[in-house]
Structures are given as C-alpha cells and as structure tokens.
Amino acid sequence: MASDLRPGGRTGQGRTVPAVRFAERVRDGTSFRRDQLGFLQWAVRTHGDVLRFRVFGLPMIMLNHPEDIYRVLVENRANYDKDALLYRLVRPVLRDGLIGSPGGEPWQRQRRLMQPLFRPAVVARFAATMTDETTRMLDRWERDHPRGAVVDVHRDFGELALRIVNRSLFSARVGDAARDFAAAFTEANDILGRFFTFPFPPLSVPTPAHRRLRRAIDRMDAFIASFVRRRAAEPSDEPDLLGLLMEAADERDGSRMAAEQLHHEVLNLVVGAYETTTNALSWIFWLLASHPEEARRLTEEADRALGGRVPGFDDMARTPYARWVVEETLRMYSPAWQFMRRAKGPDTIRGYRVPARAHIYLNSYVLHRHPDLWDDPDSFVPERFSPERSQGRHRHAYMPFGGGERICIGQHFALTELHLVLLTIARRYRFTLPPGRPPVRPEPLITLHPRGGVPLEVWPR
Ligand code: HEM
C-alpha cells in the first residue's frame, strides 16, 4: 500500500498528494503521537487542505476541504468503504453492528431496518426518559452538594448518558440489572480507550487486559440475551428501542433481525451514544461556565419558554438559543473528532491522485476551525448557528455527525438529548469555574475527552 502512495504509483490520476516529511516534523518539533491536535493543525497550515502522513505506520490522506469531503462521503461514495484502520481495530468488540460495518448490502439492510427507529417522531417518545433521568441527577446534587460545591460534572454526565441510553433501550423495568451491564460496559470501554492510544498487540492476542475485555463483552452479551428473552415473553409498558428493534421488519422482504445481529446492534448503539453524549454535555457546561454572558442568555430563554416547567419535546422549537449552544459546542469540541474511509478503487481529488486502498482521514476538530470557513474559529459564538448567519455555509463544513449515507443514525436522538438535558439543568442550576484552575484541555482519545474531567462550582438557582 505504501508504494501506491509514492510518486509514480500505479493507480489514480493527477499530482501526488503533498507529504508531511519526517525532517520537517523534527524541525518544527511536532508529532502525531505526542500532540495529535497540534500536529494536525500544524500540518494543514503548512501543507494545505490535502496532505498525507502516517498513523501507526499506515499512510493516510487527510482531506480538510468541504468539497473534497463531499466527494468522498456523497458524490463518489460507492468508491469508499469503512474497511479502514479505525474500525478494524474495534471490530472484535463491535462485530457486525452498524458502526464498524465495512458497508455494502449487509450494512444497507441493517440501516434500512433501523433508520425508522431514529426518526424525530420516534425519538420524541424518549424525551420524558431524558428529562426524568436528568431531574433525578439534579435531585441527587441537591441532596449531596452544598451551594457552590465543586463537582466533576463529567463523571455525573457519564452516568446520566449511560442511564438515558440504557433506559431508552431496555425500558425502566431493567432496574438494577442495568448496573451490571453498565459496569461491564464501562470496563470494556476503558480497556478499549487505552488500547486506542497504542493499538498493539491486536485484540485477538490474549493479554490480561484483552482477556478482561472478552469477559466484559461476554457479560454484556449475556445481559442482552436474557433481556431479549424477557422482553419477548412480557411486553414493556414504557416504549423502548429494544422492542422496536425486535419488531423491525425489512421493508423489502419482511424479514427480521437475527438474534446475534440484534446483540451487536444493541452494543453498537450503547457505544455510539455513551461517550459522545457524555463529552458533549461536559463541553457544553464547561463552555457556559467560561462564558457568563452566553449562560445568562440561555437561562433567560429557558425561563421564558418553560415558566418553571420541566421541558418537553415541543419546547425545543421554542428555545433556539439552546440549540445554537449545542451546535456551537459540537463545532468546537466535536466528540467524534476523527473518522476514516478506504478507497476501493483509484480516484482524483482536487487534482491529486488517490490510489486504490488508500486510507482517507477526516477530522472535524480541524475542519471546524478552518479559518476560511469560520470567523474567529477559536471563540464560542452560539449565534453563528442562527439561520441568518448559517446561510451559504457549505453542508460539509460542519460535520459533528459525519455525512452522507453513513451519517450518525443517532443524531436526532443526540441533539434531542443534549437540548433537553441542557434546558432541564439550566432551569435549576448555574455553574462557575473554580478559581485558580487552568482551562480544561481536549484529550483526543476514541472521542474528544475533557482532560482530567470538568470540575465546576454548582449553584442551585
Ligand atoms: C453527540 C453525540 C454523537 C456524536 C457526536 C456522534 C457522531 C457520530 C459520527 C461522526 C458518526 C459517523 C462516523 C463515520 O462516518 O465513520 C456516527 C455514527 C454512528 N452513531 Fe453517532 N454520534 C452521537 C450520538 C449517537 C447516539 C445517541 C447513537 C445511538 C443512539 C449513535 C449511534 C451511531 C451509530 C449506530 C453509528 C453508525 C451509523 C452507520 O454507519 O450506519 N450516535 N456517530
């Protein structure tokens, strides 16, 4: 593969993509492994919007222009699949679920089956779960924390996001059993997170950590299997995604999902939903605590729209500022900050040659700070998402949920959750930064974490 990317490679047409050379990295003192975000920003500043470099020894072509991203994700999508490093690494865990499925007919069938469950009208059924779990968290805060106490909200938001996705999947009756599932999931997620910073040896090698991962996956599988059995025997009175998944029938041939596939999809939904929403919530409240004027505007909007009520699904349309806060946070700290594709055959992008089997690297953290696309990109300005200011923006200049046919299936679910959790909290609490602490920095793991958590002073209003 490496030889295909060198000048004179056999496939594709056009010029060779400019490479980040080892010598210039040394000269400028930057490296992907030491400081990924710094390295990537330096690389596009130095080489422009199409460039290549190596990740764990594997050559990548990075695209940082909306037109080129559109080419890969939409216009010439048939030429690109997800049989790429990032997803190969997690296949032993996610198996045949949507996230890491390479593509083609098996993915299309699954997506067809599952897409209807994530329409806004269906997501609306889970609004009460989202606000109810948030209210419980706030009640615990009220009980456990004196006014102005410093709380690591990141930890609590992790628990909240997991409760919301578990209850949406398995209904409230899952009760205490969900705790065991959550514990196994958290353990698997931690091991996987560490693995991603240095993905050697492969997960198939039975190191002690990989054996623990295997056991955690077995526990999750057993939980899902027992819940599916129970769920089939006695239907739930609260709507849940598991029931909808079990009933989902392919519009083409009426067939349902096989039991094993169902397991994989449930796991993929929890993995897709958990860390991404946790991180998004943490960044939202850290940004608000750092920007009192924007926080005040949000609180005023929430008070005006809700008049003291717990928000419902319909309140989202009445609270545009809250939506802009969510969107601006996802611009600045896009939790799913990088993704990849693999070229099946050769292509030409911006006059550059893309050989068959090349890895394509897309990074929303860098794209969302492109100075040609965003005014003052390092500043938190929710109004930039107002309809007036959004006019004329390229569709692929903003892609916290990816783009094209593999766009996040849970995006309405996530946007609803973030919006409603934000309103529910803003009604009852405000936040300030504990004095003397340095700003929270992003840590690029599988998702973009706030390094060291998000300690904030929490004040009941
Ligand atoms: C703020 C929250 C979220 C963010 C930022 C996010 C981001 C993303 C991105 C960027 C992708 C596409 C990756 C790629 O093209 O390689 C994706 C795919 C996916 N996400 Fe999300 N996601 C979020 C929440 C959720 C939730 C709540 C769920 C489930 C309830 C979910 C389930 C999935 C699944 C199953 C896929 C794979 C879809 C497919 O390939 O057909 N995500 N997500």
XYZ file of C-alpha atoms and ligand atoms in Angstrom:
504
model
C 0.000 0.000 0.000
C 2.778 2.428 0.884
C 4.253 2.161 -2.579
C 0.902 3.167 -4.140
C 1.103 6.494 -2.373
C 4.596 7.378 -3.625
C 5.225 9.369 -6.821
C 4.936 7.052 -9.773
C 2.340 4.833 -8.022
C 0.339 2.719 -10.402
C -3.217 3.933 -9.826
C -5.244 7.142 -9.987
C -4.574 10.292 -11.987
C -3.105 13.655 -11.117
C -0.401 15.021 -8.866
C 0.940 13.252 -5.810
C -0.577 14.382 -2.517
C 1.958 16.534 -0.582
C 3.509 14.581 2.273
C 4.436 15.664 5.769
C 8.144 14.788 5.870
C 9.903 13.397 8.887
C 12.612 16.097 8.667
C 10.134 18.994 8.837
C 8.277 17.383 11.732
C 11.547 17.201 13.616
C 12.444 20.782 12.602
C 9.052 22.111 13.773
C 9.038 19.851 16.816
C 5.635 18.263 16.169
C 4.411 14.671 16.144
C 1.091 12.893 15.715
C 1.683 10.623 18.677
C 2.693 13.357 21.140
C 0.126 16.033 20.250
C -2.413 14.899 17.668
C -4.488 18.078 17.574
C -1.426 20.355 17.450
C 0.188 18.186 14.782
C -2.907 18.151 12.552
C -3.441 21.904 12.787
C 0.228 22.499 12.013
C 0.051 20.034 9.079
C -2.898 21.735 7.322
C -1.384 25.178 7.975
C 1.858 24.039 6.398
C 0.581 21.850 3.546
C -2.977 22.971 2.772
C -6.237 21.042 2.676
C -4.977 17.816 1.055
C -1.965 16.134 2.592
C -0.609 12.796 3.680
C 1.151 11.452 6.750
C 1.429 8.204 8.654
C -0.605 6.979 11.623
C 0.884 3.964 13.384
C 2.984 3.448 10.260
C -0.034 3.454 7.925
C -0.188 6.200 5.238
C -3.263 8.435 5.403
C -4.550 11.088 3.020
C -6.172 13.847 5.045
C -8.891 15.961 3.433
C -9.786 19.266 5.065
C -11.976 20.978 2.489
C -15.801 20.568 2.420
C -15.835 19.946 -1.359
C -13.361 17.079 -1.033
C -15.203 15.621 1.949
C -18.404 15.803 -0.093
C -16.621 13.897 -2.881
C -15.732 11.027 -0.538
C -18.875 10.848 1.596
C -21.511 11.631 -1.047
C -20.568 12.160 -4.688
C -18.247 9.171 -5.142
C -19.371 7.239 -2.036
C -19.545 3.951 -3.939
C -15.753 4.086 -4.099
C -15.232 4.413 -0.350
C -15.981 1.968 2.445
C -15.262 1.709 6.166
C -12.793 -1.156 5.930
C -10.285 1.252 7.494
C -7.863 1.056 10.411
C -10.071 2.866 12.955
C -12.954 0.418 12.539
C -10.837 -2.703 12.030
C -9.370 -2.100 15.474
C -12.778 -2.211 17.176
C -14.347 -4.981 15.110
C -13.617 -7.638 17.749
C -15.914 -5.658 20.069
C -18.474 -4.056 17.780
C -18.523 -7.011 15.395
C -21.198 -6.748 12.684
C -23.021 -3.738 14.114
C -23.590 -0.562 12.102
C -20.633 1.497 13.349
C -17.802 -0.623 12.017
C -19.612 -2.453 9.232
C -17.430 -2.021 6.124
C -20.526 -1.216 4.004
C -22.299 -2.821 1.076
C -25.515 -4.853 1.203
C -25.198 -6.164 4.824
C -24.837 -2.597 6.115
C -27.614 -1.296 3.842
C -30.054 -3.886 5.124
C -29.292 -3.113 8.763
C -29.535 0.610 8.197
C -32.878 0.196 6.381
C -34.210 -1.823 9.292
C -33.034 0.568 11.965
C -33.430 4.001 10.362
C -37.186 4.313 11.143
C -36.450 3.938 14.886
C -34.415 7.121 14.882
C -36.867 9.449 13.171
C -37.649 12.580 15.221
C -41.213 11.346 15.844
C -39.890 8.149 17.487
C -37.106 9.964 19.343
C -39.806 12.218 20.841
C -41.069 9.183 22.804
C -37.806 9.162 24.740
C -37.909 12.838 25.719
C -39.508 12.059 29.092
C -36.771 9.488 29.860
C -34.136 12.138 29.119
C -35.630 14.814 31.368
C -36.632 12.342 34.082
C -33.097 10.944 34.435
C -31.692 14.486 34.448
C -34.137 15.535 37.170
C -33.021 12.553 39.273
C -29.393 13.611 38.862
C -30.242 17.173 39.945
C -32.179 15.863 42.952
C -29.055 13.902 43.961
C -26.940 17.047 43.523
C -29.335 18.975 45.733
C -29.125 16.296 48.397
C -25.360 15.683 48.233
C -23.723 19.019 47.395
C -23.792 22.296 49.347
C -24.197 25.526 47.307
C -21.077 26.284 45.265
C -19.519 22.835 45.836
C -17.005 21.763 43.209
C -18.383 18.781 41.276
C -16.716 16.838 38.465
C -19.703 17.124 36.161
C -18.002 14.917 33.586
C -18.341 11.897 35.882
C -22.017 12.597 36.564
C -22.781 13.249 32.894
C -21.215 9.872 32.049
C -23.602 8.160 34.417
C -26.516 10.220 33.097
C -25.769 9.427 29.427
C -25.499 5.730 30.197
C -28.751 5.723 32.176
C -30.549 7.510 29.348
C -29.344 5.151 26.628
C -29.923 2.032 28.754
C -33.409 3.062 29.762
C -34.235 4.046 26.161
C -33.048 0.640 25.005
C -34.336 -1.601 27.770
C -37.116 0.462 29.437
C -37.320 1.471 33.097
C -38.031 -2.095 34.198
C -34.451 -3.036 33.521
C -33.813 -1.709 37.042
C -30.724 -2.902 38.904
C -29.675 -5.364 36.193
C -28.628 -2.349 34.106
C -25.982 -1.591 36.716
C -24.143 -4.788 35.899
C -24.397 -4.067 32.206
C -23.121 -0.530 32.831
C -20.189 -1.848 34.887
C -19.211 -4.338 32.153
C -19.639 -1.674 29.507
C -17.509 0.856 31.402
C -14.749 -1.708 31.884
C -14.772 -2.664 28.182
C -14.799 0.993 27.210
C -11.820 1.817 29.452
C -9.741 -1.068 28.112
C -10.638 -0.111 24.575
C -9.827 3.560 25.220
C -6.318 2.632 26.425
C -5.880 0.248 23.510
C -6.610 3.058 21.068
C -3.735 5.213 22.284
C -1.371 2.367 21.280
C -3.177 -0.423 19.388
C -0.644 -3.214 19.932
C -0.795 -6.140 20.286
C -4.102 -6.692 18.415
C -7.189 -7.500 20.479
C -7.026 -11.119 19.269
C -3.846 -11.595 21.372
C -4.985 -12.758 24.857
C -3.127 -10.285 27.106
C -4.618 -9.943 30.633
C -6.388 -6.710 29.574
C -7.760 -8.292 26.418
C -8.991 -11.295 28.402
C -10.807 -8.903 30.782
C -12.277 -7.186 27.738
C -13.502 -10.537 26.428
C -15.150 -11.315 29.783
C -16.798 -7.877 29.875
C -18.197 -8.435 26.370
C -19.474 -11.873 27.427
C -21.243 -10.281 30.403
C -22.858 -7.688 28.156
C -23.914 -10.360 25.663
C -25.434 -12.456 28.455
C -27.343 -9.440 29.773
C -28.699 -8.569 26.340
C -29.662 -12.211 25.659
C -31.559 -12.520 28.942
C -33.276 -9.198 28.416
C -34.309 -10.104 24.883
C -35.833 -13.349 26.243
C -37.694 -11.474 28.982
C -38.773 -8.766 26.611
C -40.180 -11.321 24.149
C -42.151 -13.009 26.953
C -43.672 -9.878 28.515
C -44.010 -6.668 26.527
C -42.994 -3.427 28.234
C -45.385 -0.629 29.194
C -42.705 2.008 28.528
C -41.556 2.379 24.881
C -38.071 1.008 24.316
C -35.683 0.684 21.419
C -35.065 -2.995 22.048
C -38.749 -3.785 21.458
C -38.698 -1.669 18.306
C -35.513 -3.388 17.112
C -37.037 -6.815 17.736
C -40.137 -5.907 15.760
C -38.343 -4.090 12.931
C -39.022 -5.789 9.593
C -37.186 -5.188 6.345
C -39.458 -3.225 4.001
C -38.165 -5.304 1.058
C -38.746 -8.872 2.247
C -40.388 -8.527 5.671
C -37.507 -10.359 7.390
C -36.443 -9.540 10.964
C -33.063 -9.212 12.593
C -31.326 -12.426 13.670
C -30.714 -12.731 17.422
C -26.950 -12.389 17.117
C -27.216 -9.310 14.909
C -29.597 -7.778 17.425
C -26.931 -8.175 20.140
C -24.344 -6.487 18.005
C -26.628 -3.587 17.165
C -27.616 -3.022 20.799
C -23.938 -2.875 21.727
C -23.212 -0.504 18.856
C -25.974 1.818 19.974
C -24.649 1.982 23.532
C -21.085 2.519 22.293
C -22.253 5.131 19.752
C -24.315 7.009 22.304
C -22.378 6.850 25.562
C -19.061 8.676 25.282
C -20.137 11.047 22.550
C -23.048 12.495 24.522
C -21.092 12.428 27.799
C -18.316 14.509 26.279
C -20.714 16.850 24.509
C -22.538 17.572 27.788
C -19.267 18.179 29.619
C -18.037 20.605 26.969
C -21.398 22.428 26.891
C -21.336 23.172 30.610
C -17.636 23.979 30.709
C -18.121 26.485 27.871
C -21.144 28.021 29.599
C -19.281 28.322 32.910
C -16.481 30.040 30.965
C -18.899 32.441 29.178
C -21.265 34.019 31.729
C -22.954 36.320 29.183
C -23.945 33.374 26.939
C -25.015 31.394 30.033
C -27.247 34.289 31.132
C -28.891 34.429 27.693
C -29.538 30.707 27.787
C -31.072 30.856 31.278
C -33.334 33.746 30.263
C -34.537 31.802 27.247
C -35.179 28.664 29.318
C -37.104 30.640 31.987
C -39.179 32.449 29.383
C -40.067 29.310 27.421
C -40.648 26.953 30.336
C -42.065 29.178 33.053
C -40.849 26.721 35.700
C -41.914 23.512 33.929
C -39.723 20.530 33.097
C -39.110 20.833 29.328
C -40.823 18.578 26.818
C -40.027 17.698 23.219
C -42.061 20.658 21.862
C -40.055 23.149 23.919
C -37.073 22.584 21.660
C -38.683 24.630 18.892
C -39.212 27.494 21.367
C -35.593 27.588 22.531
C -33.360 28.261 19.528
C -30.523 29.707 21.599
C -30.153 26.420 23.484
C -29.912 24.638 20.132
C -27.189 27.061 18.970
C -25.257 26.446 22.201
C -25.372 22.712 21.457
C -24.336 23.195 17.832
C -21.514 25.586 18.674
C -20.194 23.195 21.302
C -20.244 20.362 18.763
C -18.302 22.626 16.409
C -15.581 23.472 18.907
C -15.314 20.092 20.614
C -16.716 17.568 18.191
C -16.770 14.372 20.293
C -16.391 12.046 17.275
C -13.436 14.129 16.165
C -11.903 11.838 13.520
C -13.072 9.235 11.072
C -11.738 7.277 8.160
C -12.620 5.738 4.836
C -10.779 3.405 2.499
C -10.694 3.923 -1.270
C -11.838 0.765 -3.040
C -10.534 1.983 -6.393
C -8.486 4.978 -7.568
C -9.919 8.498 -7.511
C -8.785 12.028 -8.245
C -9.478 14.726 -5.677
C -8.582 18.390 -6.195
C -6.235 17.265 -8.957
C -4.465 14.837 -6.618
C -4.150 11.125 -7.176
C -5.902 8.885 -4.642
C -4.737 5.306 -5.195
C -6.872 2.229 -4.609
C -6.762 1.035 -0.981
C -5.650 4.470 0.281
C -6.866 5.417 3.752
C -8.741 8.733 3.866
C -8.562 10.648 7.124
C -11.235 13.229 8.077
C -11.018 15.352 11.190
C -13.885 17.555 12.347
C -11.855 19.281 15.087
C -9.517 20.739 12.441
C -12.241 21.304 9.813
C -14.415 23.171 12.330
C -11.544 25.592 12.940
C -10.729 26.206 9.273
C -10.097 29.971 9.082
C -11.585 30.193 5.541
C -14.851 28.626 6.717
C -15.360 30.092 10.185
C -14.933 33.649 11.502
C -12.948 33.750 14.706
C -12.990 29.929 14.934
C -11.487 29.663 18.426
C -14.259 31.750 20.029
C -17.508 30.378 21.465
C -20.227 32.214 19.470
C -23.568 30.317 19.542
C -25.211 32.941 17.266
C -23.127 31.740 14.350
C -25.739 28.971 14.065
C -28.661 31.387 13.684
C -30.477 30.900 10.330
C -29.154 34.241 9.024
C -25.544 33.508 9.856
C -25.752 29.882 8.706
C -26.869 30.886 5.212
C -24.413 29.942 2.491
C -22.346 27.672 4.739
C -21.166 24.573 2.913
C -23.008 21.470 4.136
C -19.792 19.638 4.763
C -18.069 22.485 6.590
C -19.820 21.238 9.735
C -19.981 17.537 10.403
C -20.140 16.554 14.063
C -22.294 13.613 12.958
C -20.325 12.771 9.814
C -22.046 12.970 6.425
C -23.501 11.044 3.504
C -25.182 7.686 3.932
C -23.070 6.728 6.977
C -24.150 9.830 8.894
C -24.800 9.114 12.577
C -28.073 7.225 12.890
C -28.493 8.666 16.399
C -28.121 12.333 15.509
C -31.741 13.322 16.278
C -31.579 11.296 19.458
C -28.326 13.019 20.458
C -29.499 16.540 19.583
C -32.754 15.973 21.460
C -30.929 14.599 24.481
C -28.384 17.430 24.584
C -31.062 20.093 24.123
C -33.425 18.706 26.756
C -30.720 17.924 29.314
C -29.367 21.449 28.813
C -32.787 23.054 29.399
C -33.581 20.801 32.380
C -30.321 21.724 34.076
C -30.360 25.438 33.125
C -33.728 25.817 34.837
C -32.348 24.687 38.179
C -28.579 25.236 38.221
C -25.864 27.652 37.171
C -22.142 26.987 37.047
C -18.939 28.886 37.690
C -15.283 27.989 37.202
C -13.407 27.095 40.390
C -10.812 29.863 40.883
C -7.172 29.191 40.038
C -7.687 26.162 37.797
C -6.235 26.081 34.274
C -8.719 25.792 31.384
C -9.873 22.267 30.562
C -7.980 20.923 27.524
C -9.218 18.373 24.984
C -7.668 14.925 25.126
C -8.042 13.130 21.798
C -8.913 9.512 22.609
C -11.545 7.470 20.724
C -13.700 10.509 21.417
C -12.577 14.011 22.376
C -12.426 13.936 26.181
C -12.017 16.834 28.563
C -8.618 16.012 30.080
C -8.820 15.469 33.835
C -12.630 15.859 33.990
C -14.668 19.058 34.301
C -14.706 20.380 37.864
C -17.281 23.175 38.169
C -18.869 25.055 41.069
C -22.561 24.145 41.039
C -25.143 26.654 42.300
C -28.831 25.900 42.675
C -30.739 28.897 41.261
C -23.190 13.996 20.379
C -23.427 12.722 20.157
C -22.955 11.950 18.950
C -21.974 12.244 18.041
C -21.070 13.468 18.016
C -21.937 11.164 17.081
C -21.100 11.116 15.980
C -21.121 10.123 15.018
C -20.354 10.147 13.793
C -19.392 11.245 13.371
C -20.656 9.027 13.093
C -20.140 8.643 11.716
C -18.790 8.006 11.769
C -18.243 7.680 10.402
O -18.781 8.096 9.387
O -17.243 6.991 10.349
C -21.593 8.263 13.894
C -22.130 7.046 13.530
C -22.987 6.327 14.330
N -23.562 6.739 15.515
Fe -23.301 8.517 16.406
N -22.872 10.228 17.437
C -23.524 10.678 18.558
C -24.570 10.050 19.211
C -25.095 8.843 18.871
C -26.210 8.213 19.532
C -27.036 8.861 20.641
C -26.375 6.988 18.954
C -27.406 5.917 19.226
C -28.475 6.080 19.952
C -25.356 6.855 17.922
C -25.169 5.745 17.114
C -24.357 5.722 15.985
C -24.299 4.592 15.057
C -25.017 3.252 15.217
C -23.444 4.971 14.020
C -23.087 4.166 12.773
C -24.078 4.512 11.662
C -23.799 3.816 10.336
O -22.653 3.650 9.948
O -24.791 3.479 9.669
N -24.613 8.001 17.901
N -21.889 8.961 15.048
